[in-house]
Amino acid sequence: MASEVAAIGAGVPQAVGTRWFRKAGGMPPAMFARSAKPLSGRYLSFAEREEIALLRAQGITMQEVARQLGRAASTISRELRRNAATRSGGLEYRATTAQWHAERAARRPKQAKLACSAALRTYVEERLAGVVVAPSGAPVPGPVVSWKSRRHGPRKNRRWANAWSPEQIARRLPVDFPDDETMRISHEAIYQALFVQGRGALRRELTACLRTGRVLRMPRARTRGRGKIFLSPEIMISQRPAEAADRTVPGHWEGDLILGLGSSAIGTLVERTTRFTLLLHLPRMAGHGHEARVKNGPPLAGHGAEAVRDAITRTIVTLPEQLRRSLTWDQGAEMAQHARLKIDAGVWVYFCDPHSPWQRGTNENTNGLLRQYFPKGTDLSIHGADEIAAVATALNSRPRKTLDWKTPAEALDQFLLSADRDRVATTA
């Protein structure tokens, strides 16, 4: 159909051909111009649009059209919805009209939608940076925070605002304006208005109202390249023995660090079955706070890879062999020497998936209990090894509902006694 139109248009004078195309409900595609830039394979070409028009005229489904063109069905669906001809009062799809619509939408530079619509911009700003209001209706300004063109520091006051996320704003618009198609915007467009210079429909200081308070956007490519070089598929949590997952056999541990003021830290080890807890004393190294750190040298704060490896080894080798089966940790750099730890302590080490603390739920729960003794924002380096051991003893002598109100120490002793009886019976 469309190829025949192109052939007819090529055989008439240019002015007549243009009038004919417009009368037919379309516009001459820009790809006929000699200076037209070829499209990349990411976008539909005019030839593909011709195929879509022909196949749809034959009653072929969108899914079958997508299969024949080697495209996703969603691509065909969007193409039919966005670029159909509307002059006839329907949504008849014509290749020439669709090509004209696509090229018009691709023209750059394009004015930002928030810059064009004052009502939309006001709506976004009120939900993003609007004043917090008390139940009585009185405004509550919160602390006075000056804009310093950078991210707020730790433990600093932040500007009080409604602080809706861009996605919440974008998703709420169809609810508040169901019949007004002009009141629509994507969350990505809001982020670009905040972060991209030249899209300045929103003031840059409104980034302080985002939950992260980040004033610069981190490219996805940068986050993708942050892989841990010491990780491999065979040491991920998916490879951990099934007995560790169902807690049937003691000896499988979860570990982590709790951090305090000045990069101080205490290591925690929790046995999955009995909830027995061991705490690692990680004192600061000599020169911390007085000497500049040497590049590629040991972390003077005391919780580098070598310090954590040595602390775990010293602690876990005191346990019976049947209690040294596996250790599950997050992907922190402090476990970069896990291979040496496996040799020294005789324990297999597995790592959780990124951003998945629930895979170490026992340890996360225990860390919350430890905050009663080691609150956030306090200096943990002031506690010596004896004090840390005393806290571990207090935690292990506390009855637990999940253990039928036995203490972790009693549950561990019961397992060791039964293991000794089984060994004696086997020997006899």
CSV table of C-alpha atoms in Angstrom, one decimal:
chain,number,residue,atom,x,y,z
A,1,MET,CA,0.0,0.0,0.0
A,2,ALA,CA,2.5,2.6,1.1
A,3,SER,CA,5.1,1.4,-1.4
A,4,GLU,CA,2.5,2.0,-4.2
A,5,VAL,CA,1.9,5.5,-2.8
A,6,ALA,CA,5.6,6.2,-2.9
A,7,ALA,CA,5.9,5.0,-6.5
A,8,ILE,CA,2.9,7.2,-7.6
A,9,GLY,CA,4.4,10.2,-5.8
A,10,ALA,CA,7.7,9.7,-7.5
A,11,GLY,CA,6.1,10.0,-11.0
A,12,VAL,CA,4.4,13.4,-10.5
A,13,PRO,CA,5.9,16.9,-10.1
A,14,GLN,CA,7.0,17.8,-6.6
A,15,ALA,CA,4.3,20.3,-5.8
A,16,VAL,CA,1.5,18.0,-7.2
A,17,GLY,CA,3.0,15.1,-5.3
A,18,THR,CA,3.0,17.0,-2.0
A,19,ARG,CA,-0.6,18.1,-2.5
A,20,TRP,CA,-1.5,14.4,-3.2
A,21,PHE,CA,0.2,13.2,0.0
A,22,ARG,CA,-1.6,15.8,2.1
A,23,LYS,CA,-4.9,14.9,0.5
A,24,ALA,CA,-4.3,11.3,1.3
A,25,GLY,CA,-4.1,12.1,5.0
A,26,GLY,CA,-0.3,12.1,5.4
A,27,MET,CA,2.9,14.2,4.9
A,28,PRO,CA,5.8,13.4,2.7
A,29,PRO,CA,8.4,11.7,4.9
A,30,ALA,CA,11.6,13.5,5.6
A,31,MET,CA,13.6,10.4,4.7
A,32,PHE,CA,12.9,11.2,1.0
A,33,ALA,CA,15.2,14.3,1.4
A,34,ARG,CA,18.7,13.8,0.1
A,35,SER,CA,20.2,15.0,3.4
A,36,ALA,CA,18.1,12.7,5.6
A,37,LYS,CA,20.3,11.0,8.3
A,38,PRO,CA,19.9,7.2,8.4
A,39,LEU,CA,18.2,5.9,11.5
A,40,SER,CA,19.8,3.5,13.9
A,41,GLY,CA,18.4,0.0,14.3
A,42,ARG,CA,16.9,1.1,17.6
A,43,TYR,CA,14.1,3.0,15.8
A,44,LEU,CA,11.5,1.8,13.3
A,45,SER,CA,12.4,2.6,9.7
A,46,PHE,CA,10.1,3.7,7.0
A,47,ALA,CA,10.3,0.2,5.4
A,48,GLU,CA,9.2,-1.4,8.7
A,49,ARG,CA,6.3,1.1,8.9
A,50,GLU,CA,5.3,0.1,5.4
A,51,GLU,CA,5.3,-3.6,6.5
A,52,ILE,CA,3.2,-2.8,9.6
A,53,ALA,CA,0.6,-0.9,7.5
A,54,LEU,CA,0.4,-3.8,5.0
A,55,LEU,CA,0.2,-6.5,7.6
A,56,ARG,CA,-2.4,-4.6,9.7
A,57,ALA,CA,-4.5,-4.0,6.6
A,58,GLN,CA,-4.5,-7.8,6.1
A,59,GLY,CA,-5.9,-8.3,9.7
A,60,ILE,CA,-2.6,-9.6,11.1
A,61,THR,CA,-2.4,-9.3,15.0
A,62,MET,CA,0.1,-7.1,16.6
A,63,GLN,CA,1.9,-10.1,18.1
A,64,GLU,CA,2.3,-11.7,14.7
A,65,VAL,CA,3.5,-8.4,13.2
A,66,ALA,CA,6.1,-8.2,15.9
A,67,ARG,CA,7.3,-11.7,15.2
A,68,GLN,CA,7.6,-11.1,11.4
A,69,LEU,CA,9.6,-7.8,12.0
A,70,GLY,CA,11.7,-9.2,14.8
A,71,ARG,CA,10.5,-6.5,17.2
A,72,ALA,CA,8.8,-6.6,20.6
A,73,ALA,CA,5.0,-6.6,20.6
A,74,SER,CA,5.1,-3.5,22.9
A,75,THR,CA,7.0,-1.6,20.2
A,76,ILE,CA,4.3,-2.3,17.6
A,77,SER,CA,1.6,-1.4,20.1
A,78,ARG,CA,3.2,2.0,20.9
A,79,GLU,CA,3.7,2.7,17.2
A,80,LEU,CA,0.1,2.0,16.3
A,81,ARG,CA,-1.1,4.1,19.3
A,82,ARG,CA,1.2,7.1,18.8
A,83,ASN,CA,1.7,7.5,15.1
A,84,ALA,CA,-1.7,6.6,13.6
A,85,ALA,CA,-3.4,9.0,11.2
A,86,THR,CA,-6.3,10.9,12.9
A,87,ARG,CA,-7.5,13.2,10.1
A,88,SER,CA,-10.1,10.7,9.0
A,89,GLY,CA,-11.7,10.6,12.4
A,90,GLY,CA,-10.3,7.1,13.2
A,91,LEU,CA,-7.0,5.6,14.0
A,92,GLU,CA,-6.1,4.2,10.6
A,93,TYR,CA,-2.4,3.5,10.4
A,94,ARG,CA,-0.5,4.8,7.3
A,95,ALA,CA,3.3,4.5,6.9
A,96,THR,CA,3.8,8.1,5.5
A,97,THR,CA,1.8,9.7,8.3
A,98,ALA,CA,3.5,7.5,11.0
A,99,GLN,CA,6.9,8.5,9.7
A,100,TRP,CA,6.0,12.2,9.8
A,101,HIS,CA,4.7,11.9,13.4
A,102,ALA,CA,7.9,10.0,14.5
A,103,GLU,CA,10.3,12.6,12.9
A,104,ARG,CA,8.4,15.5,14.3
A,105,ALA,CA,8.6,14.0,17.8
A,106,ALA,CA,12.3,13.4,17.4
A,107,ARG,CA,13.2,16.9,16.5
A,108,ARG,CA,15.7,18.5,18.9
A,109,PRO,CA,16.1,20.7,20.8
A,110,LYS,CA,12.7,20.3,22.4
A,111,GLN,CA,11.3,22.5,25.1
A,112,ALA,CA,10.8,20.7,28.5
A,113,LYS,CA,7.2,19.9,29.3
A,114,LEU,CA,7.5,21.6,32.7
A,115,ALA,CA,8.7,24.8,31.1
A,116,CYS,CA,5.7,24.8,28.8
A,117,SER,CA,2.9,24.2,31.4
A,118,ALA,CA,2.7,26.5,34.3
A,119,ALA,CA,0.0,24.5,35.9
A,120,LEU,CA,1.9,21.3,35.7
A,121,ARG,CA,5.1,23.0,37.0
A,122,THR,CA,3.2,24.4,40.0
A,123,TYR,CA,1.7,21.0,40.8
A,124,VAL,CA,5.1,19.3,40.8
A,125,GLU,CA,6.8,22.0,42.9
A,126,GLU,CA,4.0,21.9,45.5
A,127,ARG,CA,4.3,18.2,46.0
A,128,LEU,CA,8.0,18.1,45.9
A,129,ALA,CA,8.9,21.2,47.9
A,130,GLY,CA,5.6,22.4,49.4
A,131,VAL,CA,5.4,23.6,53.0
A,132,VAL,CA,4.6,21.0,55.7
A,133,VAL,CA,1.3,21.8,57.2
A,134,ALA,CA,0.0,20.9,60.7
A,135,PRO,CA,-3.5,19.3,61.2
A,136,SER,CA,-4.8,22.7,62.1
A,137,GLY,CA,-3.7,24.0,58.7
A,138,ALA,CA,-0.9,26.2,60.1
A,139,PRO,CA,2.4,25.9,58.2
A,140,VAL,CA,5.4,24.3,60.0
A,141,PRO,CA,8.6,25.6,58.4
A,142,GLY,CA,11.0,23.3,60.2
A,143,PRO,CA,14.7,24.2,60.7
A,144,VAL,CA,16.2,27.0,58.7
A,145,VAL,CA,18.6,25.4,56.2
A,146,SER,CA,20.5,27.4,53.6
A,147,TRP,CA,21.2,26.1,50.1
A,148,LYS,CA,25.0,25.4,49.7
A,149,SER,CA,24.8,23.8,46.2
A,150,ARG,CA,25.9,20.5,47.6
A,151,ARG,CA,24.5,17.5,49.4
A,152,HIS,CA,23.7,17.9,53.1
A,153,GLY,CA,26.3,16.3,55.4
A,154,PRO,CA,25.7,13.5,57.9
A,155,ARG,CA,23.6,14.4,61.0
A,156,LYS,CA,22.7,17.8,59.6
A,157,ASN,CA,19.3,19.4,59.5
A,158,ARG,CA,17.4,19.1,56.3
A,159,ARG,CA,14.8,21.3,54.7
A,160,TRP,CA,11.3,20.3,55.6
A,161,ALA,CA,9.0,19.8,52.6
A,162,ASN,CA,6.2,17.5,51.3
A,163,ALA,CA,9.0,15.5,49.7
A,164,TRP,CA,6.9,13.4,47.3
A,165,SER,CA,9.2,11.4,45.1
A,166,PRO,CA,9.1,12.1,41.4
A,167,GLU,CA,7.5,8.7,40.8
A,168,GLN,CA,4.7,9.5,43.4
A,169,ILE,CA,4.0,12.8,41.7
A,170,ALA,CA,3.9,11.2,38.2
A,171,ARG,CA,1.6,8.4,39.3
A,172,ARG,CA,-0.7,10.7,41.2
A,173,LEU,CA,-1.4,13.0,38.3
A,174,PRO,CA,-3.9,10.7,36.5
A,175,VAL,CA,-5.7,10.3,39.8
A,176,ASP,CA,-6.1,14.0,40.4
A,177,PHE,CA,-6.6,14.9,36.7
A,178,PRO,CA,-8.3,11.9,35.1
A,179,ASP,CA,-9.7,13.9,32.1
A,180,ASP,CA,-6.8,16.4,31.6
A,181,GLU,CA,-4.2,14.8,29.3
A,182,THR,CA,-2.0,17.9,29.6
A,183,MET,CA,-1.4,17.1,33.3
A,184,ARG,CA,0.9,14.2,32.6
A,185,ILE,CA,4.6,13.8,33.1
A,186,SER,CA,7.0,11.0,33.7
A,187,HIS,CA,9.2,10.7,36.8
A,188,GLU,CA,12.3,10.7,34.5
A,189,ALA,CA,11.3,14.1,33.1
A,190,ILE,CA,11.1,15.5,36.7
A,191,TYR,CA,14.5,14.2,37.5
A,192,GLN,CA,15.9,15.7,34.3
A,193,ALA,CA,14.4,19.1,35.2
A,194,LEU,CA,16.2,18.9,38.6
A,195,PHE,CA,19.5,17.6,37.6
A,196,VAL,CA,20.2,18.4,33.9
A,197,GLN,CA,21.5,21.9,33.2
A,198,GLY,CA,19.5,23.5,30.4
A,199,ARG,CA,16.3,21.8,31.3
A,200,GLY,CA,15.8,24.3,34.1
A,201,ALA,CA,12.1,24.3,34.6
A,202,LEU,CA,12.7,23.5,38.3
A,203,ARG,CA,15.2,25.3,40.5
A,204,ARG,CA,18.3,23.3,41.3
A,205,GLU,CA,18.0,23.8,45.0
A,206,LEU,CA,14.8,21.7,45.0
A,207,THR,CA,17.1,18.7,44.9
A,208,ALA,CA,17.4,19.2,48.6
A,209,CYS,CA,13.8,18.1,48.9
A,210,LEU,CA,14.5,14.7,47.4
A,211,ARG,CA,14.9,11.9,50.0
A,212,THR,CA,18.5,11.4,49.1
A,213,GLY,CA,19.3,15.1,49.0
A,214,ARG,CA,21.7,14.3,46.1
A,215,VAL,CA,22.6,17.3,44.0
A,216,LEU,CA,24.3,15.3,41.3
A,217,ARG,CA,22.9,12.3,39.5
A,218,MET,CA,24.9,9.1,39.5
A,219,PRO,CA,25.1,7.5,36.0
A,220,ARG,CA,24.0,3.9,35.8
A,221,ALA,CA,27.2,3.0,34.1
A,222,ARG,CA,29.1,4.0,37.2
A,223,THR,CA,27.0,1.8,39.5
A,224,ARG,CA,27.2,-1.2,37.1
A,225,GLY,CA,31.0,-1.1,37.3
A,226,ARG,CA,31.2,-1.5,41.0
A,227,GLY,CA,31.5,-5.3,41.0
A,228,LYS,CA,33.5,-6.9,43.8
A,229,ILE,CA,36.5,-8.6,42.3
A,230,PHE,CA,36.7,-11.1,45.1
A,231,LEU,CA,33.2,-12.6,44.3
A,232,SER,CA,32.5,-15.6,42.1
A,233,PRO,CA,29.3,-17.5,41.4
A,234,GLU,CA,30.4,-20.5,43.5
A,235,ILE,CA,30.5,-18.5,46.7
A,236,MET,CA,27.1,-16.8,46.4
A,237,ILE,CA,24.3,-17.6,48.8
A,238,SER,CA,22.5,-19.6,46.2
A,239,GLN,CA,25.3,-22.2,46.6
A,240,ARG,CA,25.0,-22.5,50.3
A,241,PRO,CA,24.0,-26.0,51.6
A,242,ALA,CA,20.3,-26.6,52.1
A,243,GLU,CA,20.9,-27.5,55.8
A,244,ALA,CA,21.9,-23.9,56.4
A,245,ALA,CA,18.8,-22.5,54.9
A,246,ASP,CA,16.3,-24.6,56.9
A,247,ARG,CA,18.4,-24.3,60.2
A,248,THR,CA,18.3,-28.0,60.8
A,249,VAL,CA,22.0,-28.3,61.6
A,250,PRO,CA,23.9,-25.8,63.8
A,251,GLY,CA,27.2,-24.5,62.7
A,252,HIS,CA,26.1,-22.0,60.0
A,253,TRP,CA,26.8,-18.4,60.9
A,254,GLU,CA,25.9,-15.0,59.7
A,255,GLY,CA,28.2,-12.0,60.1
A,256,ASP,CA,28.4,-8.3,59.7
A,257,LEU,CA,29.9,-5.1,61.2
A,258,ILE,CA,28.0,-2.5,63.2
A,259,LEU,CA,29.5,0.9,62.7
A,260,GLY,CA,29.9,3.9,65.1
A,261,LEU,CA,31.3,7.4,65.2
A,262,GLY,CA,34.6,8.0,63.6
A,263,SER,CA,34.5,4.8,61.5
A,264,SER,CA,34.6,2.6,64.7
A,265,ALA,CA,33.2,-0.9,64.4
A,266,ILE,CA,32.4,-4.1,66.2
A,267,GLY,CA,32.0,-7.4,64.3
A,268,THR,CA,29.1,-9.7,64.9
A,269,LEU,CA,28.7,-13.4,64.3
A,270,VAL,CA,25.3,-15.1,64.9
A,271,GLU,CA,24.6,-18.9,64.7
A,272,ARG,CA,21.5,-19.4,62.6
A,273,THR,CA,20.0,-22.3,64.5
A,274,THR,CA,20.7,-21.4,68.2
A,275,ARG,CA,21.0,-17.6,67.7
A,276,PHE,CA,24.3,-17.8,69.7
A,277,THR,CA,26.2,-14.5,69.3
A,278,LEU,CA,29.9,-13.8,69.1
A,279,LEU,CA,31.3,-10.3,69.0
A,280,LEU,CA,34.6,-9.3,67.4
A,281,HIS,CA,36.8,-6.7,69.0
A,282,LEU,CA,38.2,-4.5,66.2
A,283,PRO,CA,40.5,-1.9,67.9
A,284,ARG,CA,41.9,1.0,65.9
A,285,MET,CA,45.4,0.7,64.6
A,286,ALA,CA,48.3,2.8,65.8
A,287,GLY,CA,48.4,6.2,64.2
A,288,HIS,CA,44.6,6.5,63.6
A,289,GLY,CA,43.6,10.2,63.8
A,290,HIS,CA,47.2,11.3,63.8
A,291,GLU,CA,48.9,10.0,60.7
A,292,ALA,CA,47.7,10.3,57.1
A,293,ARG,CA,46.6,7.0,55.7
A,294,VAL,CA,49.1,5.3,53.3
A,295,LYS,CA,47.7,4.6,49.9
A,296,ASN,CA,46.8,0.9,49.5
A,297,GLY,CA,47.9,0.5,53.2
A,298,PRO,CA,45.8,-1.1,55.9
A,299,PRO,CA,42.7,0.9,57.1
A,300,LEU,CA,43.7,2.4,60.4
A,301,ALA,CA,40.1,2.4,61.6
A,302,GLY,CA,40.6,-1.3,62.5
A,303,HIS,CA,38.0,-3.1,60.3
A,304,GLY,CA,39.9,-3.7,57.1
A,305,ALA,CA,40.1,-7.1,55.3
A,306,GLU,CA,43.1,-8.3,57.3
A,307,ALA,CA,41.8,-7.1,60.7
A,308,VAL,CA,38.4,-8.7,60.2
A,309,ARG,CA,40.0,-12.0,58.9
A,310,ASP,CA,42.2,-12.2,61.9
A,311,ALA,CA,39.4,-11.4,64.3
A,312,ILE,CA,37.1,-14.0,62.9
A,313,THR,CA,39.9,-16.6,62.8
A,314,ARG,CA,40.8,-16.0,66.5
A,315,THR,CA,37.2,-16.3,67.6
A,316,ILE,CA,35.9,-19.1,65.5
A,317,VAL,CA,38.8,-21.5,65.9
A,318,THR,CA,37.8,-21.7,69.6
A,319,LEU,CA,34.6,-23.5,68.6
A,320,PRO,CA,34.2,-27.2,68.1
A,321,GLU,CA,34.7,-28.4,64.5
A,322,GLN,CA,31.0,-29.3,64.1
A,323,LEU,CA,30.1,-25.6,64.7
A,324,ARG,CA,32.4,-24.3,61.9
A,325,ARG,CA,30.4,-25.2,58.8
A,326,SER,CA,29.7,-21.9,56.9
A,327,LEU,CA,29.7,-18.1,57.3
A,328,THR,CA,27.3,-15.8,55.3
A,329,TRP,CA,28.3,-12.2,54.9
A,330,ASP,CA,27.2,-9.2,52.8
A,331,GLN,CA,29.4,-8.0,50.0
A,332,GLY,CA,31.5,-5.6,52.1
A,333,ALA,CA,35.1,-5.1,51.2
A,334,GLU,CA,36.1,-6.2,54.7
A,335,MET,CA,35.7,-9.8,53.5
A,336,ALA,CA,38.0,-9.5,50.6
A,337,GLN,CA,40.3,-12.1,52.2
A,338,HIS,CA,37.6,-14.8,52.5
A,339,ALA,CA,39.8,-17.3,50.7
A,340,ARG,CA,42.5,-17.0,53.4
A,341,LEU,CA,39.8,-17.1,56.1
A,342,LYS,CA,38.5,-20.4,54.7
A,343,ILE,CA,42.0,-21.9,55.1
A,344,ASP,CA,42.8,-20.4,58.5
A,345,ALA,CA,39.4,-21.0,60.2
A,346,GLY,CA,38.2,-24.0,58.3
A,347,VAL,CA,34.8,-22.4,57.5
A,348,TRP,CA,33.1,-21.9,54.1
A,349,VAL,CA,32.2,-18.3,53.3
A,350,TYR,CA,29.2,-17.3,51.2
A,351,PHE,CA,28.0,-13.9,50.1
A,352,CYS,CA,24.5,-12.4,50.0
A,353,ASP,CA,23.1,-10.8,46.8
A,354,PRO,CA,23.5,-7.0,46.5
A,355,HIS,CA,21.2,-4.9,48.6
A,356,SER,CA,19.5,-8.0,50.2
A,357,PRO,CA,19.9,-7.8,54.0
A,358,TRP,CA,17.0,-10.1,54.5
A,359,GLN,CA,19.2,-13.0,53.4
A,360,ARG,CA,21.0,-12.4,56.7
A,361,GLY,CA,17.9,-11.9,58.7
A,362,THR,CA,19.1,-13.5,61.9
A,363,ASN,CA,22.2,-11.2,61.9
A,364,GLU,CA,20.2,-8.1,61.1
A,365,ASN,CA,17.8,-8.8,64.0
A,366,THR,CA,20.7,-9.4,66.4
A,367,ASN,CA,22.4,-6.1,65.3
A,368,GLY,CA,19.2,-4.3,66.3
A,369,LEU,CA,19.3,-5.9,69.7
A,370,LEU,CA,23.0,-4.8,70.1
A,371,ARG,CA,22.1,-1.2,69.5
A,372,GLN,CA,20.7,-1.2,73.0
A,373,TYR,CA,24.3,-1.4,74.2
A,374,PHE,CA,26.0,0.3,71.2
A,375,PRO,CA,23.7,3.1,69.9
A,376,LYS,CA,24.2,4.6,66.5
A,377,GLY,CA,26.3,7.7,66.4
A,378,THR,CA,28.5,6.7,69.4
A,379,ASP,CA,32.2,5.8,69.4
A,380,LEU,CA,32.5,2.1,69.6
A,381,SER,CA,36.2,2.1,70.0
A,382,ILE,CA,35.9,3.0,73.6
A,383,HIS,CA,34.7,-0.5,74.4
A,384,GLY,CA,37.4,-3.0,75.2
A,385,ALA,CA,37.4,-6.7,74.5
A,386,ASP,CA,36.1,-7.6,78.0
A,387,GLU,CA,33.2,-5.2,77.7
A,388,ILE,CA,32.2,-6.6,74.3
A,389,ALA,CA,32.4,-10.1,75.6
A,390,ALA,CA,30.1,-9.2,78.5
A,391,VAL,CA,27.5,-7.8,76.1
A,392,ALA,CA,27.7,-11.1,74.1
A,393,THR,CA,27.1,-13.0,77.3
A,394,ALA,CA,24.1,-10.9,78.2
A,395,LEU,CA,22.6,-11.5,74.8
A,396,ASN,CA,23.3,-15.2,74.9
A,397,SER,CA,21.6,-15.6,78.3
A,398,ARG,CA,18.4,-13.8,77.2
A,399,PRO,CA,15.5,-16.2,76.5
A,400,ARG,CA,14.1,-16.2,73.0
A,401,LYS,CA,10.6,-16.9,71.8
A,402,THR,CA,11.9,-18.7,68.7
A,403,LEU,CA,13.8,-21.1,70.9
A,404,ASP,CA,10.7,-21.9,73.1
A,405,TRP,CA,12.0,-19.5,75.6
A,406,LYS,CA,15.4,-21.2,76.0
A,407,THR,CA,18.5,-19.0,75.9
A,408,PRO,CA,20.9,-19.2,73.0
A,409,ALA,CA,23.6,-20.6,75.4
A,410,GLU,CA,21.2,-23.3,76.6
A,411,ALA,CA,20.3,-24.2,73.0
A,412,LEU,CA,24.0,-24.5,72.0
A,413,ASP,CA,24.8,-26.6,75.1
A,414,GLN,CA,22.0,-28.9,74.3
A,415,PHE,CA,23.3,-29.5,70.8
A,416,LEU,CA,26.8,-30.1,72.0
A,417,LEU,CA,25.7,-32.6,74.7
A,418,SER,CA,23.6,-34.5,72.1
A,419,ALA,CA,26.5,-34.5,69.7
A,420,ASP,CA,28.8,-35.9,72.4
A,421,ARG,CA,26.3,-38.7,73.3
A,422,ASP,CA,26.0,-39.6,69.6
A,423,ARG,CA,29.8,-39.8,69.3
A,424,VAL,CA,30.1,-42.0,72.4
A,425,ALA,CA,27.3,-44.3,71.2
A,426,THR,CA,29.0,-44.6,67.8
A,427,THR,CA,32.4,-45.4,69.4
A,428,ALA,CA,30.8,-48.0,71.7
